[in-house]
Tab-separated table of C-alpha atoms in Angstrom:
chain	number	residue	atom	x	y	z
A	1	MET	CA	8.464	13.259	-18.687
A	2	LYS	CA	10.754	13.935	-15.787
A	3	ILE	CA	9.941	11.463	-13.016
A	4	ALA	CA	11.000	11.373	-9.372
A	5	ILE	CA	11.031	8.021	-7.542
A	6	LEU	CA	10.997	8.340	-3.768
A	7	SER	CA	13.030	5.346	-2.603
A	8	ARG	CA	15.667	4.909	0.072
A	9	ASN	CA	17.607	2.368	-1.975
A	10	LYS	CA	18.076	2.648	-5.721
A	11	ASN	CA	19.332	-0.966	-5.859
A	12	LEU	CA	16.054	-2.524	-4.686
A	13	TYR	CA	14.422	-4.695	-7.357
A	14	SER	CA	11.225	-2.627	-7.495
A	15	THR	CA	13.104	0.664	-7.767
A	16	ARG	CA	15.446	-0.677	-10.466
A	17	ARG	CA	12.552	-2.029	-12.517
A	18	LEU	CA	10.696	1.283	-12.377
A	19	VAL	CA	13.843	3.128	-13.476
A	20	GLU	CA	14.328	0.668	-16.354
A	21	ALA	CA	10.681	0.997	-17.431
A	22	ALA	CA	10.866	4.790	-17.348
A	23	GLU	CA	14.142	5.018	-19.267
A	24	SER	CA	12.989	2.495	-21.882
A	25	ARG	CA	10.136	4.898	-22.641
A	26	ASP	CA	12.542	7.865	-22.932
A	27	HIS	CA	11.660	9.463	-19.627
A	28	ALA	CA	14.226	11.186	-17.417
A	29	VAL	CA	14.138	9.636	-13.936
A	30	GLN	CA	15.810	10.441	-10.612
A	31	VAL	CA	15.781	8.231	-7.517
A	32	ILE	CA	15.490	10.369	-4.409
A	33	ASP	CA	16.166	9.270	-0.825
A	34	VAL	CA	13.139	10.774	0.874
A	35	LEU	CA	14.938	11.172	4.233
A	36	ARG	CA	17.591	13.362	2.590
A	37	CYS	CA	14.948	15.831	1.405
A	38	TYR	CA	14.198	19.023	3.305
A	39	MET	CA	11.435	21.466	2.497
A	40	ASN	CA	10.657	25.154	2.331
A	41	ILE	CA	6.927	25.371	3.062
A	42	THR	CA	5.589	28.650	1.721
A	43	SER	CA	2.399	29.708	-0.002
A	44	LEU	CA	4.213	31.546	-2.780
A	45	ARG	CA	6.855	29.065	-3.904
A	46	PRO	CA	7.063	25.749	-2.033
A	47	THR	CA	10.347	23.950	-2.714
A	48	ILE	CA	12.111	20.693	-1.950
A	49	HIS	CA	15.865	20.609	-1.418
A	50	TYR	CA	17.938	17.456	-1.872
A	51	ARG	CA	21.632	17.146	-1.159
A	52	GLY	CA	22.034	20.911	-1.426
A	53	GLU	CA	20.077	21.323	-4.659
A	54	VAL	CA	16.512	22.461	-5.380
A	55	LEU	CA	14.315	19.780	-6.940
A	56	ASP	CA	12.182	21.183	-9.718
A	57	GLY	CA	10.845	20.510	-13.189
A	58	PHE	CA	9.289	17.127	-12.347
A	59	ASP	CA	6.108	16.008	-14.072
A	60	ALA	CA	5.367	13.003	-11.853
A	61	VAL	CA	6.459	11.393	-8.598
A	62	ILE	CA	6.351	7.690	-7.695
A	63	PRO	CA	6.317	7.118	-3.932
A	64	ARG	CA	8.063	3.964	-2.700
A	65	ILE	CA	7.785	4.895	0.966
A	66	GLY	CA	8.500	2.270	3.616
A	67	ALA	CA	6.043	1.890	6.493
A	68	SER	CA	8.624	3.006	9.078
A	69	ILE	CA	9.006	6.425	7.403
A	70	THR	CA	5.376	7.032	6.463
A	71	PHE	CA	5.093	10.317	8.369
A	72	TYR	CA	8.127	12.025	6.817
A	73	GLY	CA	7.750	10.320	3.464
A	74	THR	CA	4.161	11.505	2.971
A	75	ALA	CA	5.163	14.998	4.101
A	76	VAL	CA	7.695	15.108	1.237
A	77	LEU	CA	5.091	13.665	-1.147
A	78	ARG	CA	2.627	16.403	-0.100
A	79	GLN	CA	5.268	18.972	-0.902
A	80	PHE	CA	5.602	17.562	-4.436
A	81	GLU	CA	1.806	17.785	-4.718
A	82	MET	CA	1.941	21.443	-3.626
A	83	MET	CA	4.392	21.985	-6.483
A	84	ASN	CA	1.802	20.523	-8.918
A	85	VAL	CA	3.787	17.327	-9.528
A	86	PHE	CA	1.429	14.428	-10.324
A	87	PRO	CA	1.676	11.593	-7.739
A	88	LEU	CA	1.228	7.964	-8.784
A	89	ASN	CA	-0.435	7.548	-5.381
A	90	GLU	CA	-1.597	10.623	-3.455
A	91	SER	CA	-0.190	11.324	0.008
A	92	VAL	CA	-3.610	11.130	1.679
A	93	ALA	CA	-4.240	7.693	0.101
A	94	VAL	CA	-0.841	6.365	1.236
A	95	THR	CA	-1.473	7.599	4.779
A	96	ARG	CA	-4.978	6.100	4.768
A	97	SER	CA	-3.753	2.694	3.597
A	98	ARG	CA	-1.011	2.576	6.259
A	99	ASP	CA	-3.573	2.874	9.060
A	100	LYS	CA	-4.831	-0.716	9.371
A	101	LEU	CA	-7.781	0.202	11.578
A	102	ARG	CA	-8.930	3.106	9.419
A	103	SER	CA	-8.557	0.974	6.289
A	104	ALA	CA	-10.685	-1.787	7.817
A	105	GLN	CA	-13.374	0.703	8.801
A	106	LEU	CA	-13.487	2.286	5.342
A	107	LEU	CA	-13.642	-1.064	3.552
A	108	ALA	CA	-16.290	-2.421	5.903
A	109	ARG	CA	-18.439	0.703	5.482
A	110	ARG	CA	-18.462	0.128	1.710
A	111	GLY	CA	-19.420	-3.532	1.995
A	112	ILE	CA	-16.068	-5.135	1.143
A	113	GLY	CA	-15.737	-8.700	2.456
A	114	MET	CA	-13.439	-8.850	5.489
A	115	PRO	CA	-12.622	-11.145	8.406
A	116	VAL	CA	-14.577	-10.301	11.553
A	117	THR	CA	-12.364	-7.686	13.218
A	118	GLY	CA	-12.351	-6.394	16.788
A	119	PHE	CA	-10.577	-3.480	18.408
A	120	ALA	CA	-10.482	-2.512	22.085
A	121	HIS	CA	-8.482	-0.410	24.535
A	122	ASN	CA	-9.421	-1.788	27.959
A	123	PRO	CA	-8.054	-5.173	29.145
A	124	ASP	CA	-11.411	-5.822	30.852
A	125	ASP	CA	-12.986	-6.165	27.406
A	126	ILE	CA	-10.722	-8.959	26.125
A	127	GLN	CA	-13.107	-11.880	26.657
A	128	ASP	CA	-15.999	-10.086	24.981
A	129	LEU	CA	-13.683	-9.004	22.146
A	130	LEU	CA	-12.677	-12.622	21.509
A	131	LYS	CA	-16.332	-13.671	21.554
A	132	GLU	CA	-17.165	-11.028	18.941
A	133	ALA	CA	-14.357	-12.359	16.712
A	134	GLY	CA	-15.815	-15.878	16.904
A	135	GLY	CA	-13.440	-17.213	19.562
A	136	ALA	CA	-10.111	-18.991	19.137
A	137	PRO	CA	-8.255	-19.500	16.960
A	138	VAL	CA	-7.849	-15.777	16.268
A	139	VAL	CA	-5.197	-13.621	14.587
A	140	ILE	CA	-3.806	-10.758	16.662
A	141	LYS	CA	-2.158	-7.935	14.721
A	142	LEU	CA	-0.084	-4.948	15.725
A	143	LEU	CA	-1.492	-1.962	13.861
A	144	GLU	CA	2.040	-0.760	13.127
A	145	GLY	CA	3.325	-4.158	11.895
A	146	THR	CA	4.443	-4.827	8.317
A	147	GLN	CA	5.495	-7.855	6.215
A	148	GLY	CA	3.947	-10.271	8.705
A	149	ILE	CA	5.873	-8.890	11.699
A	150	GLY	CA	3.688	-8.386	14.767
A	151	VAL	CA	1.074	-10.935	13.627
A	152	VAL	CA	0.296	-13.785	16.026
A	153	LEU	CA	-2.034	-16.773	15.700
A	154	ALA	CA	-3.562	-17.673	19.070
A	155	GLU	CA	-4.899	-21.241	19.034
A	156	THR	CA	-6.880	-20.981	22.297
A	157	ASN	CA	-8.806	-18.251	24.115
A	158	LYS	CA	-6.335	-18.471	27.004
A	159	ALA	CA	-3.375	-17.969	24.677
A	160	ALA	CA	-5.195	-15.073	22.973
A	161	GLU	CA	-5.865	-13.404	26.316
A	162	SER	CA	-2.192	-13.706	27.278
A	163	VAL	CA	-0.952	-12.233	23.980
A	164	ILE	CA	-3.479	-9.374	24.044
A	165	GLN	CA	-2.623	-8.560	27.676
A	166	ALA	CA	1.079	-8.524	26.786
A	167	PHE	CA	0.539	-6.166	23.839
A	168	MET	CA	-1.739	-3.910	25.890
A	169	GLY	CA	0.872	-3.851	28.660
A	170	LEU	CA	3.309	-2.414	26.115
A	171	LYS	CA	0.705	0.223	25.122
A	172	ALA	CA	0.581	-1.271	21.623
A	173	ASN	CA	-2.490	-0.868	19.412
A	174	ILE	CA	-3.817	-4.194	18.153
A	175	MET	CA	-6.638	-5.724	16.141
A	176	VAL	CA	-8.176	-9.142	16.690
A	177	GLN	CA	-9.451	-10.957	13.601
A	178	GLU	CA	-11.139	-14.270	12.951
A	179	PHE	CA	-8.823	-16.942	11.582
A	180	ILE	CA	-9.789	-18.034	8.064
A	181	LYS	CA	-8.804	-21.690	8.434
A	182	GLU	CA	-10.002	-22.699	4.953
A	183	ALA	CA	-7.400	-20.393	3.360
A	184	GLY	CA	-4.789	-22.998	4.333
A	185	GLY	CA	-1.989	-20.522	5.009
A	186	ALA	CA	-2.280	-18.999	1.528
A	187	ASP	CA	-3.374	-15.610	0.295
A	188	ILE	CA	-3.717	-13.941	-3.089
A	189	ARG	CA	-1.908	-10.730	-4.009
A	190	CYS	CA	-3.871	-8.828	-6.641
A	191	PHE	CA	-1.800	-6.104	-8.306
A	192	VAL	CA	-4.158	-3.275	-9.226
A	193	VAL	CA	-3.188	-0.548	-11.697
A	194	GLY	CA	-5.872	2.019	-12.461
A	195	ASP	CA	-9.213	0.258	-12.679
A	196	LYS	CA	-8.071	-3.319	-13.302
A	197	VAL	CA	-6.079	-6.193	-11.824
A	198	VAL	CA	-3.044	-6.504	-14.120
A	199	ALA	CA	-1.403	-9.482	-12.379
A	200	ALA	CA	-2.029	-11.835	-9.480
A	201	MET	CA	-0.172	-14.488	-7.529
A	202	LYS	CA	-0.890	-16.990	-4.806
A	203	ARG	CA	1.422	-16.800	-1.813
A	204	GLN	CA	1.678	-19.995	0.227
A	205	GLY	CA	3.268	-20.009	3.661
A	206	PRO	CA	5.794	-22.729	4.558
A	207	GLU	CA	4.633	-25.832	6.457
A	208	GLY	CA	3.277	-24.877	9.868
A	209	GLU	CA	3.257	-21.140	9.078
A	210	PHE	CA	-0.057	-19.293	8.720
A	211	ARG	CA	1.584	-16.119	7.354
A	212	SER	CA	2.155	-16.220	3.601
A	213	ASN	CA	4.431	-13.171	3.218
A	214	LEU	CA	7.352	-13.780	0.835
A	215	HIS	CA	9.605	-12.077	3.407
A	216	ARG	CA	8.588	-14.824	5.850
A	217	GLY	CA	9.573	-17.647	3.492
A	218	GLY	CA	6.330	-17.927	1.525
A	219	ALA	CA	6.331	-19.200	-2.063
A	220	ALA	CA	4.631	-17.432	-4.989
A	221	SER	CA	2.808	-19.081	-7.883
A	222	LEU	CA	0.474	-18.076	-10.694
A	223	VAL	CA	-3.225	-18.039	-9.828
A	224	LYS	CA	-6.468	-17.617	-11.784
A	225	LEU	CA	-8.817	-15.083	-10.180
A	226	THR	CA	-12.576	-15.346	-10.060
A	227	PRO	CA	-14.654	-12.367	-11.271
A	228	GLY	CA	-15.614	-11.734	-7.640
A	229	GLU	CA	-11.975	-11.569	-6.563
A	230	ARG	CA	-11.116	-9.125	-9.364
A	231	SER	CA	-14.082	-6.937	-8.494
A	232	THR	CA	-13.253	-6.952	-4.778
A	233	ALA	CA	-9.604	-5.985	-5.422
A	234	VAL	CA	-10.496	-3.090	-7.743
A	235	ARG	CA	-13.199	-1.794	-5.384
A	236	ALA	CA	-10.818	-1.936	-2.423
A	237	ALA	CA	-8.174	0.046	-4.357
A	238	LYS	CA	-10.745	2.705	-5.294
A	239	ILE	CA	-12.017	3.007	-1.721
A	240	MET	CA	-8.440	3.600	-0.566
A	241	GLY	CA	-7.947	6.108	-3.396
A	242	LEU	CA	-4.859	4.326	-4.725
A	243	GLY	CA	-3.958	4.288	-8.418
A	244	VAL	CA	-1.455	1.459	-7.942
A	245	CYS	CA	-1.553	-1.021	-5.084
A	246	GLY	CA	-1.440	-4.615	-3.953
A	247	VAL	CA	-4.665	-6.002	-2.525
A	248	ASP	CA	-4.237	-9.119	-0.392
A	249	LEU	CA	-7.206	-11.490	-0.345
A	250	LEU	CA	-8.064	-14.721	1.412
A	251	ARG	CA	-10.406	-17.293	-0.082
A	252	SER	CA	-13.013	-17.941	2.599
A	253	ASN	CA	-16.173	-20.053	2.656
A	254	HIS	CA	-18.201	-16.862	2.229
A	255	GLY	CA	-16.162	-15.421	-0.653
A	256	PRO	CA	-13.025	-13.286	-0.931
A	257	VAL	CA	-12.047	-11.262	2.138
A	258	VAL	CA	-9.534	-8.412	2.104
A	259	MET	CA	-6.623	-8.587	4.536
A	260	GLU	CA	-4.647	-5.527	3.459
A	261	VAL	CA	-4.246	-2.888	0.761
A	262	ASN	CA	-0.562	-2.125	0.189
A	263	SER	CA	0.339	1.251	-1.354
A	264	SER	CA	3.958	0.241	-2.152
A	265	PRO	CA	3.699	-3.364	-3.340
A	266	GLY	CA	6.911	-5.111	-4.346
A	267	LEU	CA	7.430	-6.014	-8.005
A	268	GLU	CA	9.817	-8.945	-7.815
A	269	GLY	CA	7.373	-11.606	-6.641
A	270	ILE	CA	4.514	-10.534	-8.901
A	271	GLU	CA	6.665	-10.169	-12.031
A	272	THR	CA	8.367	-13.504	-11.429
A	273	ALA	CA	5.115	-15.381	-10.770
A	274	SER	CA	3.082	-13.772	-13.561
A	275	GLY	CA	5.806	-13.243	-16.158
A	276	LYS	CA	4.349	-9.784	-16.829
A	277	ASP	CA	6.139	-6.472	-17.200
A	278	VAL	CA	4.283	-4.874	-14.288
A	279	ALA	CA	6.753	-1.961	-14.105
A	280	GLY	CA	6.003	-1.146	-17.758
A	281	ILE	CA	2.256	-1.311	-17.099
A	282	ILE	CA	2.672	1.106	-14.204
A	283	MET	CA	4.618	3.495	-16.445
A	284	GLN	CA	1.882	3.341	-19.138
A	285	HIS	CA	-0.700	4.169	-16.489
A	286	LEU	CA	1.379	7.093	-15.200
A	287	GLU	CA	1.777	8.521	-18.732
A	288	LYS	CA	-1.984	8.287	-19.298
A	289	ARG	CA	-2.875	9.974	-15.998
A	290	VAL	CA	-0.354	12.809	-16.432
A	291	ALA	CA	-1.679	13.463	-19.958
A	292	GLU	CA	-5.290	13.510	-18.677
A	293	VAL	CA	-4.459	16.021	-15.961
A	294	ALA	CA	-2.544	18.236	-18.405
A	295	HIS	CA	-5.504	18.109	-20.823
A	296	ARG	CA	-7.983	19.120	-18.103
A	297	GLN	CA	-5.761	22.002	-16.987
A	298	SER	CA	-5.376	23.170	-20.597
A	299	ARG	CA	-9.153	23.133	-21.152
A	300	SER	CA	-9.700	24.993	-17.875
A	301	ARG	CA	-7.272	27.742	-18.904
A	302	THR	CA	-8.902	28.005	-22.322
A	303	ARG	CA	-12.395	28.378	-20.812
A	304	GLY	CA	-11.051	31.056	-18.466
A	305	LYS	CA	-9.796	33.139	-21.389
A	306	GLY	CA	-13.133	32.908	-23.178
């Protein structure tokens, strides 16, 4: 296959591992800086141009699109889809997963365990919003935040009101969630490929830190999942429509609750903690899916001729 990897930095661990996995399986691979792409949007022959050349002949595309460039990155990914290039994760699924509020609503509608979550626009509703979330302590999240940035733990209702008022004063969109104290500053990253969890790790925040993100100084270790945790992670991935993703869970007194579904999960932490060749597993999945699509298209053409 000829594979495109949409990544702004070819030297990132995750990008390098995907390139290695592809080349070890005799695939041709090109890393493409998505912000250097420009598109000709036409119904007859949509094209993507990159550094003065037309990109064509690709069988599959792997999006590694950062949250800050979601809009342009998914536009480029849609263009690949218009050119009948198979996406590891579809553009609509990436966009859906990046919208924290929409994701929460979709997961809640399908019965996925989640922290009690509130959302409001008017400052007059703050006290009632906090009451609905179970009162302090609560976690206040910027909808546009990533890697633990823009996430605040308010220990008291007064502190929560002050933080919410400050965010609202900046016209920022926020969510208020119950604080899962029993999680102890740890979460579980379930790496889902296709219809199964292929690897998992526990991420523990440093002393005094409730955020467990590795970018915030958290430590990763191997963890054994319960059947309920595996089922929740796979169901969450399917609801988001993602073929490959990281599902972040907390262990609460009432079972696993989903915090986030990440469409571009990093590989370094999960491969180090689990000792598994996750990049190779992703490549196997991509080969299988591309072959299935090609088979369906071949059968469709054959039926049409009959």
